[in-house]
Short mmCIF file of C-alpha atoms and ligand atoms in Angstrom, two decimals:
data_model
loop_
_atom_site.label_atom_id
_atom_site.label_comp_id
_atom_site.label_asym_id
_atom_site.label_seq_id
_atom_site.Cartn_x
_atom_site.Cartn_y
_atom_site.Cartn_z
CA UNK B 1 88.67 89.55 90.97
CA UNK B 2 87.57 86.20 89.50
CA UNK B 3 87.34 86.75 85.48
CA UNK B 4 85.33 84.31 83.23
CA UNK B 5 87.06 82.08 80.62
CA UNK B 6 84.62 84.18 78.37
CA UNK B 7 85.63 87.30 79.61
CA UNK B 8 89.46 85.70 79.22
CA UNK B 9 88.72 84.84 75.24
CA UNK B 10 87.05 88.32 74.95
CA UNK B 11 90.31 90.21 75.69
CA UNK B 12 91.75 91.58 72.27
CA UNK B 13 93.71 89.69 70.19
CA UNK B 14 95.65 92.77 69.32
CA UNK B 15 96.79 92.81 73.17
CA UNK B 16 98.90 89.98 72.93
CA UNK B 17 100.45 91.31 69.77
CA UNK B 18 102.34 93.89 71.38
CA UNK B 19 104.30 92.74 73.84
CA UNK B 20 104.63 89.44 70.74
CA UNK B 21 105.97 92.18 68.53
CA UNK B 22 108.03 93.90 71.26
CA UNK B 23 109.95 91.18 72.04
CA UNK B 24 109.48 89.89 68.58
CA UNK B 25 111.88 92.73 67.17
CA UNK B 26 114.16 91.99 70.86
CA UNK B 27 114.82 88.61 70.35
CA UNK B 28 114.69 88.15 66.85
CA UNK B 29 118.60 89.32 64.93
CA UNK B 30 117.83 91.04 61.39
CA UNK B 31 120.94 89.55 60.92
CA UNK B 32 122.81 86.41 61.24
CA UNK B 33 125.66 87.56 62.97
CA UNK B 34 129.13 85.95 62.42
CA UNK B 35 130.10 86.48 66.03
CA UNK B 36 131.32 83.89 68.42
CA UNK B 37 131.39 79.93 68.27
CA UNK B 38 132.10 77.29 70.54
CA UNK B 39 135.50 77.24 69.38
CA UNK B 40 137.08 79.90 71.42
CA UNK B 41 136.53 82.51 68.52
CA UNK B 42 136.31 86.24 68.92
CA UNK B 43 132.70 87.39 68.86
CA UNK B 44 133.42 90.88 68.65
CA UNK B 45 131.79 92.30 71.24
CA UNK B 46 131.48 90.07 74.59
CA UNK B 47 135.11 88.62 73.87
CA UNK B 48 136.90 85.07 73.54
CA UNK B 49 133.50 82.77 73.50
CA UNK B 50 134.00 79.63 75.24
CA UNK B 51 132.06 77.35 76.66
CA UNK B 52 130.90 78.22 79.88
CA UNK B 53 132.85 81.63 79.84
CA UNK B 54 130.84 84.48 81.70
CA UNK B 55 129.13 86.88 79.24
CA UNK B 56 131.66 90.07 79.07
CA UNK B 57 128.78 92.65 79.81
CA UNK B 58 128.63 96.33 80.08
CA UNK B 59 127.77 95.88 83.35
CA UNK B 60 130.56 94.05 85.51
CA UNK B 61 129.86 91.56 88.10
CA UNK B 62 129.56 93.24 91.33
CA UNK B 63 131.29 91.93 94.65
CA UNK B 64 129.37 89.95 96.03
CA UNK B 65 126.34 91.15 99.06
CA UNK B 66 126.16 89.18 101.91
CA UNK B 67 123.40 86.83 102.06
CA UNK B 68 120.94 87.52 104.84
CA UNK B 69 119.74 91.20 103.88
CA UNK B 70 116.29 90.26 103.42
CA UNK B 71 115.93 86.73 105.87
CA UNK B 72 114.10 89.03 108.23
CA UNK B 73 111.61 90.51 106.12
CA UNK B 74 108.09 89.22 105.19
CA UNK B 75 107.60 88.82 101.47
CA UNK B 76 103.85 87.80 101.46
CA UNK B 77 103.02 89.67 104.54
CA UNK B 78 101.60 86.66 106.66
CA UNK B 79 103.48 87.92 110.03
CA UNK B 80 106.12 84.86 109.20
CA UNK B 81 109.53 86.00 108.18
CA UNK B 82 111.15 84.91 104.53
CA UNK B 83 113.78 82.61 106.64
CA UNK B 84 111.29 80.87 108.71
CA UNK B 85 108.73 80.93 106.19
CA UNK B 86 107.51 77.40 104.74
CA UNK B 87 105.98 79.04 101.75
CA UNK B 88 108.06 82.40 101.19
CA UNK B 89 105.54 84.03 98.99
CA UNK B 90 102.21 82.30 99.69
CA UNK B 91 100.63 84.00 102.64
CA UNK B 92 100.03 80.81 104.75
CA UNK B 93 100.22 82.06 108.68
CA UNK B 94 99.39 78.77 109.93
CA UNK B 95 102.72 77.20 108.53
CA UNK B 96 100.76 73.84 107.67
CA UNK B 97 103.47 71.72 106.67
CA UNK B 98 103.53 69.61 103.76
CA UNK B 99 101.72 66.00 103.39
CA UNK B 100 104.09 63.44 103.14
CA UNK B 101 104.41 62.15 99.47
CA UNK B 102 104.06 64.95 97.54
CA UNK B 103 107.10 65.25 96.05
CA UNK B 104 105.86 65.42 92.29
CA UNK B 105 107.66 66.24 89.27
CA UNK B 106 110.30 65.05 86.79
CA UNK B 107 112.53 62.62 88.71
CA UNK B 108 116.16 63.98 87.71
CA UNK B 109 114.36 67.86 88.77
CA UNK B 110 113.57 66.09 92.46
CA UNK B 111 117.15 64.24 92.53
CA UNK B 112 118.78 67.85 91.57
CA UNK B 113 116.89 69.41 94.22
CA UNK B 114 117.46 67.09 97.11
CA UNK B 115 121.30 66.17 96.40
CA UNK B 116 121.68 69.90 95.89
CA UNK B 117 120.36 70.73 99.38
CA UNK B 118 121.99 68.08 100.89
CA UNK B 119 125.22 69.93 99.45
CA UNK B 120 123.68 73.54 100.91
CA UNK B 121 121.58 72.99 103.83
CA UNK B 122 121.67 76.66 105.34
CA UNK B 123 120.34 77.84 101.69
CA UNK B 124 117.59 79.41 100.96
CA UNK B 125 115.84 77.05 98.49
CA UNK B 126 113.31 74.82 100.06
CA UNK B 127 112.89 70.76 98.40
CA UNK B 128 109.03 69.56 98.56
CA UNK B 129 109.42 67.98 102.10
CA UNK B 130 110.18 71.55 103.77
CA UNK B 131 107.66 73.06 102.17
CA UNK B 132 103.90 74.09 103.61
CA UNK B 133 100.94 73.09 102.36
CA UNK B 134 99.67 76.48 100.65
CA UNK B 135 103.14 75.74 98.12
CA UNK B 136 103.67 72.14 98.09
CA UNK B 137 102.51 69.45 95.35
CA UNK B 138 99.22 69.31 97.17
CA UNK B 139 96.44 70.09 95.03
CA UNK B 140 99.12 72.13 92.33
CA UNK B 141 99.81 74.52 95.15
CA UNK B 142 103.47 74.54 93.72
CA UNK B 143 101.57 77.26 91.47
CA UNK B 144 100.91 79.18 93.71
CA UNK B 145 104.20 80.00 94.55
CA UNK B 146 104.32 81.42 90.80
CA UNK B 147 101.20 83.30 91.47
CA UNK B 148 103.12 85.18 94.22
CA UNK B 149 106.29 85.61 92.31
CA UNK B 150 104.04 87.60 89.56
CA UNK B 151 102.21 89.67 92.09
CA UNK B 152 105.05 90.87 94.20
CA UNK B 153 105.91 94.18 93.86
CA UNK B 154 108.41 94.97 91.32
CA UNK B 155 111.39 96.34 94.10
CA UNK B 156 110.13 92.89 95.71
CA UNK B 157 111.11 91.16 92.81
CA UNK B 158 114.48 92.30 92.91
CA UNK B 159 114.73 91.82 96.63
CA UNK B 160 113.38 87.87 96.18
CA UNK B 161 116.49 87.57 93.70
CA UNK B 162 119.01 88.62 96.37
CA UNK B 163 117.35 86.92 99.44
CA UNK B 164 117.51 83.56 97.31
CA UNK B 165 121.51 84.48 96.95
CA UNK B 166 122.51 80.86 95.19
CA UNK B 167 121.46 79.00 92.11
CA UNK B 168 120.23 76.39 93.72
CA UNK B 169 119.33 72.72 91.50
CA UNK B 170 119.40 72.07 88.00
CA UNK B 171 116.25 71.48 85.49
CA UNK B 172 116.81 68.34 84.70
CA UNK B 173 115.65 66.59 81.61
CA UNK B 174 119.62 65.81 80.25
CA UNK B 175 118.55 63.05 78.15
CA UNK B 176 120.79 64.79 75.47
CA UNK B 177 123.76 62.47 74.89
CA UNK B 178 126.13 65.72 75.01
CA UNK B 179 124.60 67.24 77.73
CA UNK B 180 127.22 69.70 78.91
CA UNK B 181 129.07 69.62 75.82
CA UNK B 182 128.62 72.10 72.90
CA UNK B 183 126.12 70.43 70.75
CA UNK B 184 122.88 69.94 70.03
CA UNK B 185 119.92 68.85 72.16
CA UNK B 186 118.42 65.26 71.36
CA UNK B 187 115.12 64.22 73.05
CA UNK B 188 112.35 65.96 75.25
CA UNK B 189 114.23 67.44 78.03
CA UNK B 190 112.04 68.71 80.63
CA UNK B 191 109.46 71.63 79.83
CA UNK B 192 109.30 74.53 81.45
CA UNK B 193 106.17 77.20 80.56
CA UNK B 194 106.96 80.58 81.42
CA UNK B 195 105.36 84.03 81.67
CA UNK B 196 107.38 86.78 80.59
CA UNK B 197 106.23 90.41 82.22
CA UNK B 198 107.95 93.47 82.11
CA UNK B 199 110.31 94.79 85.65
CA UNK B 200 108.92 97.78 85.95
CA UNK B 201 107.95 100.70 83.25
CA UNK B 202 110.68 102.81 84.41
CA UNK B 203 113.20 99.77 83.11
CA UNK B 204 110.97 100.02 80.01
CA UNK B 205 111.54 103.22 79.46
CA UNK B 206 115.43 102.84 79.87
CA UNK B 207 115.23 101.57 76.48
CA UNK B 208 113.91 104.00 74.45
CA UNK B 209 115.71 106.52 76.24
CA UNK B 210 118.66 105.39 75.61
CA UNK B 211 117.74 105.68 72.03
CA UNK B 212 116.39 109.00 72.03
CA UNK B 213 119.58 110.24 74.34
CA UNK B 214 121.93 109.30 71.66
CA UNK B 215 123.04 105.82 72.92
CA UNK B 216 124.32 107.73 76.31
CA UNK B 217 122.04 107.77 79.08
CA UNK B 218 119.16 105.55 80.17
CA UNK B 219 117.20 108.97 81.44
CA UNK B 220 116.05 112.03 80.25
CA UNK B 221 113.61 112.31 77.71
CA UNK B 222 109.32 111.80 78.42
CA UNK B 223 109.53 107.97 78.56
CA UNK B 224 111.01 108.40 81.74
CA UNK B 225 108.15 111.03 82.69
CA UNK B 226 105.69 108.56 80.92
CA UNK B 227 106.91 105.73 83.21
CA UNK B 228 106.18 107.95 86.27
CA UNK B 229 102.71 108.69 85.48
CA UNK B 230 102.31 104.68 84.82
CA UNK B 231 103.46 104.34 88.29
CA UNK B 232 101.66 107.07 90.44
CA UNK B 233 98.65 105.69 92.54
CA UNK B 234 95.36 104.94 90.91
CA UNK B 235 97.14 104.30 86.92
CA UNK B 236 99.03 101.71 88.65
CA UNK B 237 96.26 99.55 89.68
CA UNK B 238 95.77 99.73 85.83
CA UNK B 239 99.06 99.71 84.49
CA UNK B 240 101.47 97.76 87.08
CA UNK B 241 103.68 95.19 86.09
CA UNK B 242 102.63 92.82 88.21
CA UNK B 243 99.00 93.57 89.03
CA UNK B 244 98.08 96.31 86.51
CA UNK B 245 94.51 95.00 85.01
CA UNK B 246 96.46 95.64 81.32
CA UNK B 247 99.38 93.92 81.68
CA UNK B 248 97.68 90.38 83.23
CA UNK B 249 95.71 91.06 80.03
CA UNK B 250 98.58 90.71 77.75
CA UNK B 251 100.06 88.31 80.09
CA UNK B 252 96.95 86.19 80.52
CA UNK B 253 96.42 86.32 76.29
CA UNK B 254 99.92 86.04 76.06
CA UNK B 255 99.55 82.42 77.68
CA UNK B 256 96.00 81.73 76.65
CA UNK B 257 97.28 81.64 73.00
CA UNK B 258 100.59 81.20 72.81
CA UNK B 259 102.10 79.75 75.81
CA UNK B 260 105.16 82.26 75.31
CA UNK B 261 108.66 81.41 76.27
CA UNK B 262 108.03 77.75 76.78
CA UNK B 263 111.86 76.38 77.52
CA UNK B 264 113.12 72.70 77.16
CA UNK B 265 115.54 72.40 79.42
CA UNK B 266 118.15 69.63 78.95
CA UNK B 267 120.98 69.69 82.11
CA UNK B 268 122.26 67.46 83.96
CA UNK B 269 123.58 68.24 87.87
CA UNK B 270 126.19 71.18 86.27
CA UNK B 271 124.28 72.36 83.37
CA UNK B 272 123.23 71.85 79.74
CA UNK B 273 121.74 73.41 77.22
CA UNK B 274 117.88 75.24 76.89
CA UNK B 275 115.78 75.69 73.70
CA UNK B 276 113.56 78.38 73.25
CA UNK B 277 109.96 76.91 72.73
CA UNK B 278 108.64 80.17 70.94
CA UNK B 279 104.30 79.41 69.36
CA UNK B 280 104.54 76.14 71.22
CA UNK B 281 100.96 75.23 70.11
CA UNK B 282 102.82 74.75 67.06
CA UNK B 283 106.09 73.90 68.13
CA UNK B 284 105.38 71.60 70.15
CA UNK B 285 102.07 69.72 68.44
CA UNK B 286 102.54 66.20 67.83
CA UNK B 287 104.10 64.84 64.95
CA UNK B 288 105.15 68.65 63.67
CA UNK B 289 108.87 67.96 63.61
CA UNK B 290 108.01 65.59 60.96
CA UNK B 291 105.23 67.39 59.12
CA UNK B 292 106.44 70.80 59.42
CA UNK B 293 109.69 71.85 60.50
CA UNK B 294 111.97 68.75 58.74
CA UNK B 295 110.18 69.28 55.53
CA UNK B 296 110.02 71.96 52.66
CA UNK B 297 107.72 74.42 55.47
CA UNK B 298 110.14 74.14 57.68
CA UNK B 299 112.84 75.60 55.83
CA UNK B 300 110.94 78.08 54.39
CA UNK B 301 110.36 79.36 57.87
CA UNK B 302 113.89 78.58 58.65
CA UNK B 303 115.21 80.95 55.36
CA UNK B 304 112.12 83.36 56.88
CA UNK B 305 113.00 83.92 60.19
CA UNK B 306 116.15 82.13 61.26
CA UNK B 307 116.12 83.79 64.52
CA UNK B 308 113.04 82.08 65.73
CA UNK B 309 113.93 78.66 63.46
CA UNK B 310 117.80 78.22 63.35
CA UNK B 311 117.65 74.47 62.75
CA UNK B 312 114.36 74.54 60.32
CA UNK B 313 112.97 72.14 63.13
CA UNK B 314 111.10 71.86 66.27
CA UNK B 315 113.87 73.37 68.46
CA UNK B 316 113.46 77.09 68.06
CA UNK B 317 116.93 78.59 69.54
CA UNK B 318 119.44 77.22 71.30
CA UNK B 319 121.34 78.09 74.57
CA UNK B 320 124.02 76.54 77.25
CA UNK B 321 123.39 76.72 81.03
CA UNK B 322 125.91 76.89 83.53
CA UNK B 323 126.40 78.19 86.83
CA UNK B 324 128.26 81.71 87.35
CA UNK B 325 128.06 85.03 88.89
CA UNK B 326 124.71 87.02 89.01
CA UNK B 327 124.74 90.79 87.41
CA UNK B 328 122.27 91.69 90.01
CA UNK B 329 124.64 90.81 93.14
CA UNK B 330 127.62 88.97 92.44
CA UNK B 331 126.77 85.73 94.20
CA UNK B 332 125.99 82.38 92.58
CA UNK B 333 123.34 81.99 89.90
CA UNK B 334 121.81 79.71 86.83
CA UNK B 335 123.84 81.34 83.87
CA UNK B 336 121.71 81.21 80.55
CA UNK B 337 123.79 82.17 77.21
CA UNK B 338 122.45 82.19 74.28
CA UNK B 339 125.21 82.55 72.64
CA UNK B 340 125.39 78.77 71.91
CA UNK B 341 125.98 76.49 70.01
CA UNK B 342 123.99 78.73 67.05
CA UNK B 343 124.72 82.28 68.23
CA UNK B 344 120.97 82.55 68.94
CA UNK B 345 119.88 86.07 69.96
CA UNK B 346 123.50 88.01 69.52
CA UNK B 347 123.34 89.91 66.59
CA UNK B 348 122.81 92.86 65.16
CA UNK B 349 119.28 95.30 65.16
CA UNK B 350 118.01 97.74 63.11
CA UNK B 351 117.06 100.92 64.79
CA UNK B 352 120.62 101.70 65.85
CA UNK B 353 122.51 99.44 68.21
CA UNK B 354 125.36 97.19 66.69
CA UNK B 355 125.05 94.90 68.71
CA UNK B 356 123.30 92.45 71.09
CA UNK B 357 123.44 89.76 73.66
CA UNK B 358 120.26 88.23 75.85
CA UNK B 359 121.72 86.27 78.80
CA UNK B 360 119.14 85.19 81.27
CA UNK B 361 119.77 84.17 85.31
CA UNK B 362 117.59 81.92 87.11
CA UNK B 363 117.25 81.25 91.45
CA UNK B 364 115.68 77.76 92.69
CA UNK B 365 112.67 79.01 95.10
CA UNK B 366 111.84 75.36 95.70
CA UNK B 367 111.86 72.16 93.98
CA UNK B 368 110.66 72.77 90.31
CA UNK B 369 109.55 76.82 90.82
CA UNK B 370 112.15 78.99 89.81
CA UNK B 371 112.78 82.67 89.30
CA UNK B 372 114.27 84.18 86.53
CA UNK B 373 115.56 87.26 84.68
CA UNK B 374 115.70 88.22 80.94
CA UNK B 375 118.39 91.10 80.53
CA UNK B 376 120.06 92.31 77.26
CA UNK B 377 123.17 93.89 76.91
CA UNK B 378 123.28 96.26 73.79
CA UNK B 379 125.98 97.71 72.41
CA UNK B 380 125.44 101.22 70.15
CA UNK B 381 129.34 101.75 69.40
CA UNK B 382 131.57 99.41 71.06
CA UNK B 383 134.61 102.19 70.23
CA UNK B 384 132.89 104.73 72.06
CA UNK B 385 131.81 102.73 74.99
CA UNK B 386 127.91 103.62 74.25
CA UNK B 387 126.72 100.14 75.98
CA UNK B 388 123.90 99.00 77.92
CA UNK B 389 122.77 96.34 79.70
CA UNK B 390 119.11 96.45 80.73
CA UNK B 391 116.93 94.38 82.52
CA UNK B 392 113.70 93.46 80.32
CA UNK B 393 112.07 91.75 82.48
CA UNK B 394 111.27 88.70 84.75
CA UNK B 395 110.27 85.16 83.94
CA UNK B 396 108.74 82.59 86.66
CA UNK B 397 109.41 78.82 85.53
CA UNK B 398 107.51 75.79 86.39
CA UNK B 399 108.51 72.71 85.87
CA UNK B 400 106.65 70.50 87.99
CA UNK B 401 103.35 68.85 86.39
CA UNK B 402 104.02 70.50 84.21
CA UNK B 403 100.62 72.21 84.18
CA UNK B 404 98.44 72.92 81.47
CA UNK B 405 97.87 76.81 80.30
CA UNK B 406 94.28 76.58 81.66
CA UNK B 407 95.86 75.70 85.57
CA UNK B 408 98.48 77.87 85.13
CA UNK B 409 96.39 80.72 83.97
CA UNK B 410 93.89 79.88 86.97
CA UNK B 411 96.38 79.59 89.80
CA UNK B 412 97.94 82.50 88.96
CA UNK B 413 94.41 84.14 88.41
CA UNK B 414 92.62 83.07 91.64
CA UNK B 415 92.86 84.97 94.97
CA UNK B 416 94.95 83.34 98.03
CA1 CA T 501 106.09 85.36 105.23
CA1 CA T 502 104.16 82.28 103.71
#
């Protein structure tokens, strides 16, 4: 269903506030934990930190599956399978390959992707010249590739994850003179926008289950019932992660106004380091690291709300990337920690957990479209084992263009 821009700045303001305050109160530490630095110190619950040391979770890595599982299926359902598939989740049955020249995007992301190839031809990830039409640099199409990411069924989701099976190329955008060293960013690095939306409602409702259980099961009390009856035919078409009419509401106001989860990414081939872009419009307005966040304001806001602020600048949380081993499957993946270098989103909550950790994983689909995960592992009583690490949600980057919110929103709005 097409929807007018009016019908688009009609929504509620107070939809976007709840997922905002949601995650708000999931990212955000009520306290500025003393745990963990880049010098090899104990950080009390995930272990010795140290630079590019896997995240000790509650969940361990898993051997790893064999790649393959899912090369036969048909993600978009265009009578192609994934591994012969050109554009693995735009329906595109005529396999119209890409026009020569398209390759568009930040130059180090396009390096990445083709040296990174060259290094794993029989992978999964496709670079712009293997790519069809329907999902190459031709007319944006790259977005559409998003567009399909969002829309696939949640189980899909998971299944897209595991059929992509390696981490594929870096983001790019290293001009940080430490890049792969623990310190701070310097420069633009190269943006990613990104819309967060929730797994599935019975993931959701592993949270506050959890809670209500006594910190010792993920199952059991009526948000688990509550998820089922948001999943049963009929309230899904309202209510489904991916397609529910509500959540592309939030989504869609989530974007229109605030561009969540906007990422700088600054890595070069190995890794680097990612900020957390969080209000962008004013994060990221011109000439408001010198007006606001260098200046009086932004240490107010800094003193305010450290977990969104830590520096009293611009950058609004910091974290390293590396490559390591995916919680999902075991096999290679994009490792985000945000542990470091400022401890960003590990700390402590108030309604009962001690303790908390957001790592995030990311796949290459193809050059400059990548899929990601946002998990959190929480920690109730690390003495009595009453952990938990659950998957929040999923997060499609882009970082070709990089388009504006008004293409983004449309691509991933308009029918194939
Ligand atoms: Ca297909
Ligand atoms: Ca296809």
């Amino acid at each position: 269903m097409q929807r007018s821009p009016r019908w688009r700045r009609a929504r509620l303001a107070a939809l976007a506030a709840i997922p905002l305050l949601i995650a708000s109160t999931l990212t955000t530490p009520s306290v500025s934990a003393d745990v963990g630095d880049q010098n090899g110190r104990w950080d009390g619950f995930w272990g010795p930190w140290e630079w590019k040391n896997q995240p000790d979770l509650t969940t361990p890595v898993p051997s790893p599956e064999p790649l393959g599982t899912y090369d036969r299926k048909d993600f978009d359902n265009d009578g192609v399978v994934n591994i012969d598939d050109n554009c693995l989740l735009v329906p595109n049955p005529d396999q119209q390959p890409a026009v020569a020249g398209q390759s568009i995007g930040p130059t180090d992301l396009v390096t990445y992707a083709e040296q990174w190839k060259a290094e794993n031809p029989n992978s999964r990830f496709r670079t712009d010249s293997q790519l069809g039409e329907a999902c190459s640099g031709y007319n944006k199409n790259y977005l559409r590739t998003t567009k399909g990411l969002i829309e696939s069924p949640d189980e899909v989701k998971d299944e897209i994850f595991k059929y992509l099976g390696q981490s594929g190329p870096m983001f790019g955008g290293a001009t940080d003179p430490h890049a792969g060293t623990p310190e701070y960013p310097e420069g633009p690095g190269n943006w990613a926008p990104s819309l967060p939306m929730c797994s599935s409602w019975k993931k959701i409702a592993e949270l506050p289950d959890w809670i209500l259980s006594g910190f010792t099961q993920p199952s059991g009390t009526i948000f688990q019932e509550l998820s089922k009856f948001l999943e049963q035919p009929g309230v899904s078409d309202i209510a489904d992660c991916g397609t529910g009419a509500v959540p592309q509401a939030v989504e869609d106001s989530a974007m229109e106004y605030w561009f969540w989860a906007g990422k700088r990414l600054y890595t070069d081939a190995d890794g680097g380091k990612i900020s957390n872009r969080f209000v962008p419009f004013i994060t990221e307005a011109p000439g408001s690291q010198e007006l606001i966040w260098s200046g009086e304001i932004g240490q107010f806001f800094n003193r305010l709300h450290p977990g969104l602020f830590p520096l009293g600048t611009g950058q609004a949380g910091m974290g390293y990337i590396y490559r390591g081993k995916s919680y999902v499957d075991g096999n290679d993946t994009i490792l985000m920690d945000w542990r470091g270098p400022n401890n960003y989103l590990v700390g402590s909550i108030w309604f009962g957990p001690s303790g908390w950790l957001i790592y995030d994983e990311c796949r290459a689909i193809q050059t400059g479209v990548y899929h990601c995960s946002a998990v959190l592992d929480l920690v109730a009583n690390e003495w009595t084992g009453q952990r938990m690490t659950w998957n929040e949600g999923w997060m499609p980057w882009v970082l070709k263009g990089p388009p504006t919110r008004e293409e983004y929103l449309q691509a991933i709005r308009t029918p194939f």
